XYZ file of C-alpha atoms in Angstrom:
785
model
C 1.611 2.108 -33.517
C 3.237 2.943 -30.182
C 4.112 -0.699 -29.638
C 5.662 -0.966 -33.103
C 7.809 2.081 -32.381
C 8.995 0.578 -29.108
C 9.857 -2.710 -30.788
C 11.964 -0.795 -33.269
C 13.917 0.773 -30.401
C 14.871 -2.592 -28.892
C 18.675 -3.101 -28.862
C 19.222 -6.205 -30.972
C 23.012 -6.318 -30.504
C 22.913 -7.409 -26.877
C 21.622 -10.940 -26.271
C 19.706 -11.487 -23.046
C 21.966 -14.391 -22.064
C 25.176 -12.324 -22.125
C 24.317 -8.717 -21.482
C 27.778 -7.320 -20.736
C 28.997 -3.877 -21.645
C 32.759 -3.570 -21.187
C 34.922 -0.498 -20.945
C 38.660 -1.192 -21.205
C 41.608 1.018 -20.358
C 45.364 0.351 -20.207
C 47.343 2.300 -17.641
C 50.864 2.368 -16.227
C 52.107 -1.122 -15.395
C 51.761 -2.128 -11.754
C 54.863 -2.680 -9.659
C 54.627 -6.492 -9.718
C 56.878 -8.513 -11.984
C 55.308 -11.487 -13.689
C 51.797 -10.452 -12.671
C 48.957 -8.418 -14.205
C 46.088 -6.658 -12.535
C 42.425 -6.875 -13.559
C 40.120 -4.425 -11.841
C 36.835 -2.727 -12.526
C 33.183 -2.822 -11.602
C 30.211 -5.171 -11.955
C 26.833 -3.504 -12.566
C 23.301 -4.510 -13.481
C 22.442 -4.295 -17.148
C 19.564 -1.882 -17.722
C 20.310 0.310 -14.694
C 23.084 2.117 -12.871
C 22.992 -0.189 -9.873
C 26.244 -1.830 -8.704
C 26.181 -5.555 -7.990
C 27.615 -6.155 -4.526
C 28.875 -9.585 -3.588
C 29.356 -10.778 -7.175
C 31.991 -13.516 -7.396
C 34.636 -13.600 -10.143
C 35.732 -17.228 -10.406
C 38.946 -18.128 -12.284
C 41.106 -21.203 -12.690
C 43.537 -20.174 -9.979
C 42.258 -17.050 -8.253
C 38.883 -15.563 -7.392
C 37.547 -12.424 -5.781
C 34.290 -10.709 -4.814
C 32.915 -7.227 -5.468
C 32.518 -4.763 -2.604
C 29.418 -2.715 -1.741
C 30.024 -0.390 -4.687
C 30.497 -3.267 -7.167
C 34.295 -2.748 -7.518
C 36.774 -5.619 -7.656
C 40.510 -6.250 -8.029
C 42.191 -9.484 -9.144
C 45.897 -10.273 -9.706
C 46.570 -12.901 -12.395
C 49.589 -14.299 -14.256
C 50.046 -13.149 -17.881
C 48.168 -15.070 -20.537
C 44.599 -15.968 -21.473
C 42.041 -16.454 -18.702
C 38.408 -17.440 -18.528
C 36.336 -16.010 -15.722
C 32.817 -16.782 -14.555
C 30.954 -13.899 -12.938
C 28.139 -15.074 -10.674
C 25.729 -13.089 -8.495
C 22.419 -13.872 -6.841
C 19.461 -12.702 -8.939
C 21.505 -12.426 -12.151
C 22.480 -14.681 -15.029
C 26.008 -16.099 -15.023
C 28.415 -14.328 -17.359
C 31.473 -16.016 -18.903
C 34.263 -13.744 -20.132
C 37.684 -14.300 -21.694
C 40.569 -11.881 -21.200
C 44.204 -11.771 -22.332
C 46.745 -10.201 -19.996
C 50.331 -9.191 -20.634
C 53.121 -8.959 -18.101
C 52.667 -6.038 -15.658
C 49.548 -4.862 -17.454
C 46.717 -3.021 -15.667
C 43.254 -3.460 -17.218
C 40.019 -1.825 -16.114
C 36.721 -3.444 -17.108
C 33.071 -2.763 -16.510
C 30.813 -5.821 -16.663
C 27.026 -5.739 -16.920
C 24.970 -8.684 -15.657
C 21.525 -9.456 -17.020
C 18.761 -10.118 -14.449
C 17.876 -13.749 -13.859
C 14.477 -14.731 -15.240
C 13.599 -16.484 -11.974
C 15.013 -13.678 -9.878
C 13.407 -10.505 -8.623
C 13.379 -7.672 -11.187
C 12.498 -5.062 -8.569
C 14.882 -3.323 -6.214
C 14.288 -4.612 -2.694
C 15.247 -2.735 0.451
C 16.174 -5.152 3.234
C 14.750 -4.041 6.556
C 15.077 -5.528 10.000
C 11.782 -7.052 11.098
C 11.378 -6.489 14.813
C 7.748 -7.514 15.159
C 6.945 -11.128 15.975
C 3.708 -13.059 16.298
C 1.830 -10.821 13.895
C -1.081 -12.362 12.015
C -0.847 -10.427 8.786
C -0.277 -10.736 5.064
C 2.795 -8.893 3.812
C 3.146 -8.097 0.114
C 6.267 -6.841 -1.649
C 7.810 -6.430 -5.088
C 5.867 -8.143 -7.900
C 3.012 -9.015 -5.544
C 2.200 -5.316 -5.169
C 3.265 -3.973 -8.562
C 2.448 -6.573 -11.207
C -0.977 -7.939 -10.240
C -3.422 -7.736 -13.184
C -6.359 -5.383 -12.777
C -4.605 -3.155 -10.227
C -2.958 -0.804 -12.760
C 0.270 -1.144 -10.751
C -1.181 0.281 -7.519
C 0.037 -1.618 -4.433
C -3.041 -0.935 -2.295
C -5.486 -2.362 -4.849
C -3.871 -5.761 -4.393
C -5.509 -6.050 -0.953
C -8.845 -6.612 -2.717
C -7.550 -10.009 -3.918
C -6.625 -11.342 -0.459
C -8.653 -13.733 1.732
C -11.407 -12.165 3.805
C -11.714 -9.138 1.526
C -14.396 -8.117 -0.935
C -14.920 -4.854 -2.788
C -17.853 -2.494 -2.893
C -17.796 -3.012 -6.658
C -15.209 -4.330 -9.072
C -14.300 -0.832 -10.252
C -14.366 0.829 -6.793
C -11.396 0.528 -4.407
C -13.356 0.453 -1.121
C -12.856 -2.884 0.627
C -15.165 -4.880 2.908
C -13.166 -6.895 5.457
C -14.837 -9.861 7.126
C -18.367 -8.546 6.711
C -17.829 -5.082 8.230
C -18.594 -1.817 6.450
C -15.817 -0.163 4.404
C -15.674 2.636 6.987
C -14.548 0.108 9.614
C -11.258 -0.534 7.802
C -8.383 1.848 8.550
C -5.611 3.144 6.297
C -2.134 3.916 7.633
C 0.972 5.207 5.927
C 4.196 4.899 7.927
C 2.109 4.767 11.103
C 0.045 7.882 10.253
C -3.690 7.675 9.546
C -4.887 8.822 6.134
C -8.597 9.166 5.221
C -8.536 7.512 1.776
C -6.095 5.539 -0.359
C -7.495 6.108 -3.857
C -8.628 8.924 -6.086
C -12.310 9.194 -6.991
C -14.040 6.922 -9.488
C -11.433 4.823 -11.309
C -8.446 6.825 -10.154
C -5.165 5.289 -8.936
C -3.895 5.327 -5.359
C -2.996 8.674 -3.801
C 0.622 7.515 -3.363
C 3.005 6.935 -6.255
C 3.289 3.125 -6.632
C 7.085 3.001 -6.482
C 7.102 5.152 -3.351
C 5.656 2.130 -1.500
C 8.113 -0.520 -0.357
C 5.726 -2.835 1.487
C 2.015 -3.315 2.209
C 0.837 -5.032 5.406
C -2.763 -6.174 5.635
C -4.296 -7.099 8.996
C -7.709 -8.762 8.712
C -7.442 -9.070 12.504
C -4.677 -9.242 15.062
C -3.226 -5.817 14.326
C -0.543 -4.704 16.825
C -1.726 -2.292 19.509
C 0.271 0.566 17.980
C -2.445 0.575 15.289
C -5.956 1.217 16.537
C -9.206 3.197 16.316
C -10.754 0.850 13.730
C -13.166 -2.008 14.379
C -12.188 -4.208 11.429
C -9.148 -4.574 9.175
C -6.156 -2.279 8.841
C -4.048 -1.633 5.736
C -0.604 -0.148 6.347
C 1.745 1.038 3.632
C 5.432 1.608 4.320
C 7.359 4.050 2.172
C 10.993 3.533 1.301
C 13.830 5.908 1.992
C 15.728 7.111 -1.053
C 18.885 5.302 -1.983
C 22.091 6.960 -0.829
C 24.617 5.648 -3.320
C 23.411 7.522 -6.416
C 20.519 9.468 -7.889
C 17.594 7.418 -9.138
C 14.510 8.286 -11.159
C 11.345 6.867 -12.698
C 8.607 8.209 -14.935
C 5.323 6.748 -16.089
C 2.860 7.866 -18.747
C -0.609 6.344 -19.104
C -3.784 7.114 -21.010
C -5.281 9.013 -18.069
C -2.362 10.362 -16.032
C 1.383 10.804 -15.788
C 3.750 10.715 -12.849
C 7.328 10.444 -11.761
C 9.708 9.818 -8.888
C 13.215 11.109 -8.183
C 15.614 9.992 -5.437
C 18.577 12.234 -4.638
C 21.399 11.434 -2.170
C 22.508 14.376 -0.025
C 25.639 15.249 1.958
C 28.310 12.727 0.982
C 31.404 12.242 3.091
C 34.621 12.896 1.129
C 38.238 11.902 1.668
C 40.160 15.153 2.152
C 43.465 13.776 0.909
C 41.717 12.482 -2.213
C 40.116 15.895 -2.822
C 43.518 17.560 -2.462
C 44.971 15.161 -5.030
C 42.063 15.872 -7.396
C 42.643 19.610 -7.087
C 46.327 19.118 -7.791
C 45.551 17.164 -10.966
C 42.995 19.764 -12.040
C 45.542 22.571 -11.669
C 48.198 20.657 -13.564
C 45.792 19.964 -16.434
C 44.328 23.483 -16.184
C 40.798 22.123 -16.357
C 39.574 23.597 -13.091
C 37.353 20.542 -12.543
C 37.670 17.868 -9.892
C 35.799 14.559 -9.673
C 34.347 14.714 -6.183
C 32.442 11.474 -6.743
C 35.777 9.612 -6.922
C 36.550 10.720 -3.360
C 33.350 9.648 -1.660
C 33.603 7.649 1.558
C 30.568 5.439 1.829
C 26.946 6.358 1.163
C 25.454 9.808 1.632
C 24.220 10.872 5.080
C 20.883 12.110 3.717
C 18.437 11.608 0.897
C 15.453 13.291 -0.733
C 12.568 11.620 -2.564
C 10.100 13.579 -4.723
C 7.096 12.003 -6.415
C 3.773 13.027 -7.891
C 1.051 12.375 -10.412
C -1.262 14.545 -12.479
C -4.398 13.458 -14.301
C -5.476 14.694 -17.708
C -8.604 12.525 -17.488
C -10.765 15.570 -18.137
C -9.418 15.863 -21.653
C -10.034 12.186 -22.334
C -13.563 12.314 -20.952
C -14.370 15.276 -23.171
C -14.250 12.900 -26.113
C -16.995 10.808 -24.498
C -18.950 13.202 -22.297
C -18.405 16.873 -23.061
C -19.947 18.197 -19.828
C -18.265 15.868 -17.313
C -15.365 17.216 -15.262
C -12.985 14.866 -13.448
C -9.517 15.783 -12.276
C -7.050 14.687 -9.611
C -3.433 15.093 -8.601
C -1.143 14.110 -5.742
C 2.388 14.705 -4.502
C 4.812 13.147 -2.022
C 8.155 14.264 -0.615
C 10.394 12.499 1.888
C 13.608 13.828 3.436
C 15.929 11.621 5.512
C 19.158 12.583 7.251
C 21.411 11.156 9.919
C 21.633 13.046 13.231
C 24.878 11.655 14.538
C 25.533 7.945 14.884
C 22.363 6.943 16.749
C 19.582 9.158 15.425
C 17.900 9.853 12.096
C 15.440 12.543 11.085
C 12.629 12.013 8.570
C 10.140 14.515 7.161
C 7.338 13.207 4.992
C 4.820 15.409 3.164
C 1.988 14.303 0.906
C -1.203 15.690 -0.562
C -4.117 14.577 -2.718
C -6.882 16.397 -4.618
C -10.005 15.068 -6.402
C -12.906 16.855 -8.072
C -15.938 15.476 -9.901
C -18.638 17.650 -11.448
C -20.011 19.340 -14.530
C -18.109 21.881 -16.587
C -21.186 24.091 -16.783
C -21.524 24.221 -12.987
C -18.798 25.923 -10.901
C -19.880 23.912 -7.829
C -18.615 20.312 -8.156
C -20.599 17.271 -7.105
C -17.766 15.991 -4.947
C -14.401 17.401 -3.916
C -11.943 15.522 -1.712
C -8.524 16.713 -0.649
C -6.144 15.984 2.192
C -2.602 16.959 3.187
C -0.131 15.525 5.685
C 3.230 16.628 7.071
C 4.952 14.176 9.394
C 8.273 14.778 11.142
C 9.944 11.884 12.883
C 13.120 11.276 14.885
C 14.292 7.704 15.371
C 16.780 7.268 18.217
C 18.720 4.050 18.826
C 18.850 3.228 22.535
C 21.410 1.047 24.346
C 21.110 -2.755 23.981
C 19.237 -2.471 20.703
C 16.270 -0.416 21.878
C 14.587 2.174 19.661
C 12.629 5.320 20.507
C 10.576 7.110 17.859
C 9.191 10.617 18.299
C 6.870 12.011 15.641
C 4.570 14.955 15.011
C 1.924 14.836 12.316
C 0.005 17.802 10.933
C -2.885 17.414 8.517
C -5.816 19.009 6.739
C -8.789 17.076 5.288
C -11.430 18.774 3.147
C -14.667 17.408 1.761
C -17.196 19.171 -0.430
C -20.502 17.647 -1.507
C -22.501 20.152 -3.556
C -22.847 23.242 -1.304
C -21.742 21.469 1.862
C -18.150 21.793 3.102
C -16.252 20.164 5.934
C -12.686 20.953 7.008
C -10.695 18.956 9.542
C -7.340 20.100 10.925
C -5.251 17.377 12.542
C -2.441 17.578 15.119
C -0.974 14.174 15.992
C 2.077 13.840 18.267
C 3.254 10.307 18.973
C 5.951 8.551 21.032
C 6.874 4.875 20.630
C 9.627 3.184 22.680
C 10.915 -0.378 22.182
C 13.431 -1.810 24.694
C 14.765 -5.354 25.194
C 13.829 -7.113 28.417
C 16.017 -9.601 30.264
C 19.539 -10.780 29.632
C 18.666 -13.377 26.988
C 17.326 -10.761 24.568
C 14.317 -12.876 23.588
C 11.765 -10.337 24.844
C 10.967 -6.765 23.934
C 8.675 -4.290 25.651
C 6.904 -1.654 23.605
C 5.035 1.328 25.054
C 3.641 4.400 23.375
C 1.412 7.457 23.394
C -0.810 8.102 20.379
C -2.473 11.522 20.561
C -4.735 13.203 18.011
C -6.457 16.583 18.122
C -9.103 16.996 15.418
C -10.500 20.491 14.751
C -13.639 20.502 12.590
C -15.045 23.510 10.750
C -18.031 23.011 8.452
C -20.514 24.970 6.353
C -23.650 23.967 4.481
C -25.931 25.634 1.975
C -28.728 23.100 2.498
C -31.818 23.821 4.599
C -34.032 21.692 6.795
C -36.799 21.987 4.243
C -34.627 20.036 1.784
C -34.997 16.887 3.846
C -32.339 17.259 6.521
C -33.132 18.755 9.902
C -30.881 21.375 11.416
C -30.056 18.944 14.212
C -28.396 16.507 11.798
C -26.539 19.228 9.904
C -25.189 20.642 13.141
C -24.068 17.235 14.293
C -22.110 16.543 11.107
C -20.821 19.943 10.019
C -20.745 22.079 13.163
C -17.570 23.502 14.642
C -16.143 21.085 17.181
C -12.868 19.841 18.651
C -12.134 16.171 19.306
C -9.253 14.900 21.425
C -8.268 11.240 21.059
C -5.659 10.065 23.562
C -4.293 6.566 23.182
C -1.913 4.682 25.488
C -0.621 1.234 24.616
C 1.821 -1.376 25.842
C 2.815 -4.785 24.526
C 5.350 -7.513 25.141
C 7.027 -9.395 22.305
C 8.298 -12.643 23.792
C 9.995 -15.532 22.008
C 10.743 -18.786 23.807
C 11.700 -21.895 21.900
C 9.010 -22.593 19.349
C 6.604 -20.010 20.737
C 6.109 -16.377 19.783
C 3.693 -14.592 22.119
C 2.537 -10.998 21.818
C 0.143 -9.777 24.527
C -0.827 -6.117 24.479
C -3.419 -3.622 25.583
C -4.531 -0.289 24.204
C -6.784 2.350 25.760
C -8.337 5.306 23.905
C -10.150 8.231 25.499
C -12.235 10.441 23.180
C -13.485 13.878 24.216
C -15.548 16.196 22.024
C -16.431 19.831 22.618
C -18.833 21.488 20.197
C -22.279 22.846 19.466
C -25.307 20.961 20.712
C -27.343 19.194 17.989
C -30.521 20.295 19.795
C -29.563 23.854 20.762
C -27.008 25.149 18.244
C -26.190 28.155 20.450
C -25.195 25.904 23.343
C -21.978 23.906 23.674
C -21.823 20.307 24.812
C -19.126 17.970 26.080
C -19.312 14.287 25.125
C -16.805 11.552 25.691
C -16.212 7.832 25.203
C -13.583 5.349 26.330
C -12.482 2.026 24.898
C -9.931 -0.486 26.118
C -8.568 -3.064 23.673
C -6.747 -6.097 25.084
C -5.158 -8.319 22.428
C -2.968 -11.404 22.330
C -1.305 -13.193 19.429
C 0.422 -16.571 19.614
C 2.469 -18.487 17.050
C 3.824 -21.982 17.588
C 6.260 -23.721 15.265
C 5.235 -27.372 15.523
C 7.519 -28.651 12.764
C 10.025 -27.648 10.158
C 7.230 -26.501 7.843
C 4.190 -26.198 10.148
C 3.296 -23.118 12.172
C 0.104 -22.600 14.172
C -1.232 -19.102 14.835
C -4.020 -17.740 17.012
C -5.175 -14.287 18.040
C -8.047 -12.733 19.934
C -8.693 -9.096 20.673
C -11.070 -6.199 21.134
C -11.206 -3.358 18.611
C -13.000 -0.025 19.145
C -13.748 2.790 16.719
C -15.433 6.221 16.985
C -18.768 6.788 15.193
C -18.240 7.005 11.432
C -19.968 6.728 8.087
C -20.227 3.220 6.607
C -18.086 4.514 3.709
C -15.033 6.651 4.660
C -15.259 10.346 3.792
C -12.353 12.775 4.424
C -13.171 15.393 7.037
C -16.257 13.559 8.349
C -15.508 11.360 11.340
C -15.785 11.227 15.128
C -19.313 12.654 15.301
C -21.851 12.018 18.055
C -19.955 10.276 20.844
C -23.272 9.975 22.648
C -23.787 7.052 20.245
C -20.927 5.210 21.919
C -18.001 3.467 20.264
C -18.239 0.773 17.625
C -16.804 -2.516 18.890
C -15.610 -5.811 17.471
C -14.536 -8.752 19.648
C -12.802 -11.052 17.193
C -10.613 -14.112 17.294
C -9.058 -16.407 14.719
C -7.035 -19.610 14.607
C -5.130 -21.156 11.741
C -1.900 -22.551 10.381
C 0.874 -21.942 7.856
C 2.372 -24.789 5.813
C 5.365 -24.515 3.461
C 5.642 -27.163 0.743
C 8.967 -27.788 -0.942
C 10.150 -24.166 -0.758
C 7.743 -23.452 -3.590
C 4.313 -23.013 -2.035
C 2.917 -21.644 1.233
C -0.590 -22.545 2.391
C -2.430 -20.605 5.080
C -5.875 -21.256 6.492
C -7.760 -19.417 9.228
C -11.170 -19.665 10.850
C -12.509 -16.525 12.517
C -15.416 -15.412 14.672
C -16.363 -11.857 15.524
C -19.048 -10.265 17.688
C -19.975 -6.818 16.359
C -21.608 -4.229 18.608
C -22.922 -0.726 17.958
C -21.649 -0.785 14.372
C -22.685 2.084 12.114
C -24.750 0.651 9.260
C -27.398 1.711 6.729
C -31.114 1.404 7.397
C -33.721 1.237 4.626
C -37.023 1.810 6.403
C -37.037 5.602 6.275
C -35.531 5.691 2.809
C -38.194 3.408 1.357
C -41.026 5.303 3.046
C -39.699 8.696 2.020
C -39.490 9.896 5.641
C -35.838 10.831 5.701
C -35.539 13.578 8.308
C -32.238 13.178 10.163
C -28.990 11.273 10.174
C -30.404 8.619 12.520
C -32.783 7.631 9.718
C -29.844 6.662 7.508
C -26.942 5.626 9.744
C -28.121 3.314 12.509
C -26.408 1.279 15.213
C -26.582 -2.490 14.771
C -24.995 -5.557 16.287
C -24.303 -8.936 14.813
C -21.861 -11.722 14.055
C -19.221 -12.404 11.434
C -17.595 -15.790 10.925
C -15.957 -17.791 8.194
C -12.911 -19.631 6.904
C -10.135 -18.198 4.716
C -7.734 -20.269 2.603
C -4.752 -19.078 0.593
C -2.090 -20.928 -1.444
C 0.770 -18.611 -2.340
C 3.841 -19.125 -4.492
C 7.055 -18.283 -2.675
C 9.454 -15.674 -4.166
C 12.389 -16.615 -6.360
C 10.457 -18.408 -9.098
C 9.431 -17.531 -12.613
C 5.797 -17.658 -11.532
C 4.265 -15.548 -8.800
C 0.774 -15.239 -7.366
C -1.760 -16.993 -5.168
C -5.195 -18.571 -4.996
C -7.548 -17.382 -2.242
C -10.989 -18.585 -1.217
C -13.212 -17.084 1.479
C -16.353 -18.739 2.858
C -17.976 -16.160 5.141
C -21.170 -15.118 6.849
C -22.084 -11.698 8.268
C -25.384 -11.127 10.108
C -27.018 -8.159 11.848
C -29.589 -7.910 14.600
C -31.615 -4.916 13.463
C -33.843 -3.020 15.850
C -36.280 -2.816 12.943
C -36.387 -6.196 11.258
C -34.731 -8.633 13.651
C -31.819 -10.843 12.693
C -30.943 -10.959 9.000
C -27.901 -11.157 6.692
C -25.869 -7.991 6.680
C -26.001 -5.715 3.658
C -22.251 -6.453 3.334
C -22.623 -10.240 3.522
C -20.957 -12.206 0.736
C -20.804 -15.999 1.065
C -18.212 -17.007 -1.524
C -15.209 -15.014 -2.760
C -12.552 -16.516 -5.057
C -9.395 -14.808 -6.323
C -6.724 -16.496 -8.436
C -3.687 -14.368 -9.300
C -0.946 -15.786 -11.518
C 1.955 -14.108 -13.259
C 4.782 -15.644 -15.268
C 8.090 -14.267 -16.520
C 8.808 -15.869 -19.883
C 12.138 -14.083 -20.114
C 13.780 -10.938 -18.819
C 11.844 -9.107 -21.546
C 8.331 -10.530 -21.393
C 5.943 -11.263 -18.532
C 2.239 -12.050 -18.528
C -0.388 -12.367 -15.834
C -4.056 -12.857 -15.128
C -6.473 -12.453 -12.245
C -9.685 -14.416 -11.967
C -12.284 -13.060 -9.544
C -15.631 -14.562 -8.546
C -18.073 -13.602 -5.814
C -21.619 -14.490 -4.907
C -24.175 -11.705 -4.642
C -25.024 -9.543 -1.658
C -28.540 -9.677 -0.176
C -31.522 -7.465 -0.937
C -35.136 -7.432 0.262
C -38.084 -8.809 -1.701
C -41.661 -7.856 -0.882
C -43.909 -10.883 -0.487
C -47.569 -10.638 -1.450
C -49.065 -7.221 -0.735
C -46.382 -6.186 1.755
C -45.304 -2.594 1.919
C -41.632 -1.780 1.806
C -41.510 -1.210 5.570
C -43.290 -4.509 6.257
C -40.829 -6.357 4.037
C -37.933 -4.913 6.015
C -39.659 -5.869 9.254
C -40.547 -9.481 8.404
C -38.184 -10.673 5.675
C -35.229 -8.312 5.387
C -32.480 -9.309 2.916
C -34.224 -12.517 1.818
C -32.833 -12.611 -1.764
C -29.388 -12.199 -3.305
C -27.964 -10.382 -6.287
C -26.549 -12.440 -9.158
C -23.022 -13.815 -8.853
C -20.224 -12.023 -10.685
C -17.201 -13.286 -12.629
C -14.304 -11.114 -13.779
C -11.029 -11.774 -15.605
C -8.206 -9.226 -15.632
C -5.157 -9.507 -17.894
C -1.733 -7.911 -17.880
C 1.303 -7.994 -20.212
C 4.657 -6.255 -19.794
C 7.488 -5.819 -22.296
C 10.880 -4.651 -21.031
C 13.710 -3.074 -23.005
C 17.033 -2.896 -21.182
C 19.630 -0.426 -22.338
C 23.063 -0.022 -20.848
C 22.098 2.124 -17.850
C 18.316 2.407 -17.969
C 15.213 0.395 -18.814
C 11.875 1.016 -20.474
C 8.676 -0.918 -19.735
C 5.474 -1.070 -21.741
C 2.479 -2.290 -19.691
C -0.964 -3.252 -20.948
C -3.481 -3.866 -18.163
C -7.122 -4.744 -18.815
C -9.745 -4.697 -16.079
C -12.729 -6.998 -16.704
C -11.534 -8.295 -20.051
C -14.598 -10.583 -20.253
C -16.889 -7.528 -20.415
C -18.991 -9.002 -17.598
C -21.958 -7.098 -16.224
C -21.803 -6.473 -12.477
C -25.209 -6.037 -10.836
C -24.872 -3.708 -7.860
C -28.588 -3.225 -7.048
C -32.108 -4.467 -7.671
C -34.960 -1.984 -7.828
C -38.723 -2.385 -7.655
C -40.180 -2.405 -11.148
C -42.505 0.539 -11.635
C -42.592 1.595 -7.958
C -41.037 4.841 -6.843
C -40.820 3.615 -3.243
C -37.846 1.396 -4.109
C -34.559 2.695 -2.778
C -31.016 1.556 -2.362
C -28.611 1.643 0.553
C -25.176 0.188 1.008
C -23.913 -2.026 -1.770
C -26.846 -3.872 -3.285
C -29.208 -3.938 -0.321
C -32.486 -2.856 -1.882
C -36.271 -3.150 -1.568
C -37.816 -4.932 -4.528
C -40.755 -7.045 -5.554
C -40.335 -10.662 -6.641
C -38.657 -9.586 -9.868
C -35.259 -7.931 -9.844
C -34.867 -4.833 -11.964
C -31.098 -5.042 -12.353
C -29.008 -1.935 -11.946
C -25.512 -2.771 -12.987
C -22.565 -1.831 -15.104
C -20.991 -3.548 -18.075
C -17.527 -2.198 -18.689
C -14.032 -3.013 -19.857
C -11.206 -0.747 -18.725
C -7.893 -0.927 -20.587
C -4.780 0.835 -19.379
C -1.709 1.338 -21.567
C 1.407 2.942 -20.223
C 5.149 3.417 -20.401
C 7.487 3.358 -17.403
C 11.144 4.245 -17.474
C 13.722 3.693 -14.716
C 17.216 5.163 -14.713
């Protein structure tokens, strides 16, 4: 019914091949005999965006639009045919008839090109070189099926990445636990990227301009994680006009507004406007007609609110699930060489029962980051920032609060006269203040020692110093760097709660990345580095981190080598082999769980070492085509050397992972896409003969695997373009094949069976499957104006 209503609203009078709205006005004749003037503006059809650099081609004369889309063309009287051409838009042919000394004003609207990019792209200068990363933008982060339009969910379809489950956003990078992957937003750490359960990302999708994924080889400015790093970059608001978006879905609604601030105005123009206003006795002046260039500041406001609770009431009357988030960004110029940015965001999640005032889980975090970017002589840049944050976690009666103070200084200066080298140095400081409470008792299975270690009052100082050199010589890009982090914790003793203890740890991370262009289309790339991380849970939890430095730091020594190949400006192929040595990684143990002897945190979270290695292949369509997407295959192996059980496959090991993402724009109105996902199962433990659960873990840990899983996601989008705004209807279906995903195997009829991690379980020779069969549709409207 909704779709039928939207189809009825479609403007049938404007064909997609010639979407031009014209506004004509005749004014006083110009002071040129035998000539006529044609002037006006070229804009994008379906928005209020000007088209800069559009060419107006005539038989005799031609011209080009300026940054604001305006043009002026002098022509002889008579009939003329013009061709208007601009990159990313369809050509538009127009016919005009001019009389002697006539002045005509037109507004032309160009329809987007089917093979062009329908999303607004902000061009940024890329200063970093020799970075081994995957960068996603535009359709690759907004139109991938099964992601519901969330940019960060796209990472789960890249090489080297698997998910905890198809419906959960936690990612496993190269065989490490999800807690070993870090999340950054504009260089600031955030604890989580997604709302609970099936919720969207905690950042409005169109607030994100770019997503960088580092499976390894992250620059030294990003640290404190032993595995991959995901960094999102927000975009500053446009400064030429106000811009807005809204979206409404079955489970939530959100919006985004961009507002330019503090325009420069021509004083003589304002005086002339006032004079005209007085003569016409209107009292109104058009200040926008006197603007000189873009605004000096901008403000972006965005947010989302979930009404999932009302939807769930129809299915489960006692279940309570709610979430919301907000973002605000303020930018302003401080003179000619400095800019100021303030960025605030917050997220809230709660899951529980309506009949119980205490929720099962409550997550919330807030950040306020202030940053000054100063341009130094010879192209150098210095960035000074201060981040303030609060993370809160509640699980039943247990609460943990973490206050964060994070000053940071980053300086980039060119080295040498040739300008082919750049030195970067920085200080990355964090002060974490933890305050926790718990209503649990030692008699409920957890000893006071463990509770004190996790939820006691403590202060952690993390001081990081880093330096790197970005050097480009001929065909080589080389990026050596080193980072050192000193962690100090002051808090209550786990053994004697009335006493205070001081623990510390230090890690030094040398890294080097090299790229060599061996041909017009071939590029080789290599990197090797050391990555340290404080003790953490295998799955990230806001407000619970940096506990027990007497455990030492988690460490990953990892290297990779590969190549990039571009074929015919249509396809890019990348392939990498990697090898990593993991030490002191925080992982799950099953022995105490299966025997029912859970007494302290060391019975659950243990330290293990091991190896991870594999090969990653990706074929990716280059931008500028009707089709977009990629095919990725990962062949990997992750092993652990357990103190109790010897060497065995890791609980996170997954041998084969296949992702095929393909989208196609049929026209400027319709686009379709699909995502095919396949992965082999993770390991679990089978008892052989009359073994006990503990004996099985000791002699044949993780000797069987869960069933393989296949999933197909589908997406369709219909676009209606009106004169100055557009409306999009999106249907996104997760797991359209209604496949059952087995996430655990349990021992049939034996209460000793238990689960840990993602699918690692004690079982007998038969697998009692514990899985989910689901299909998740998402229908929504998005408007942009």
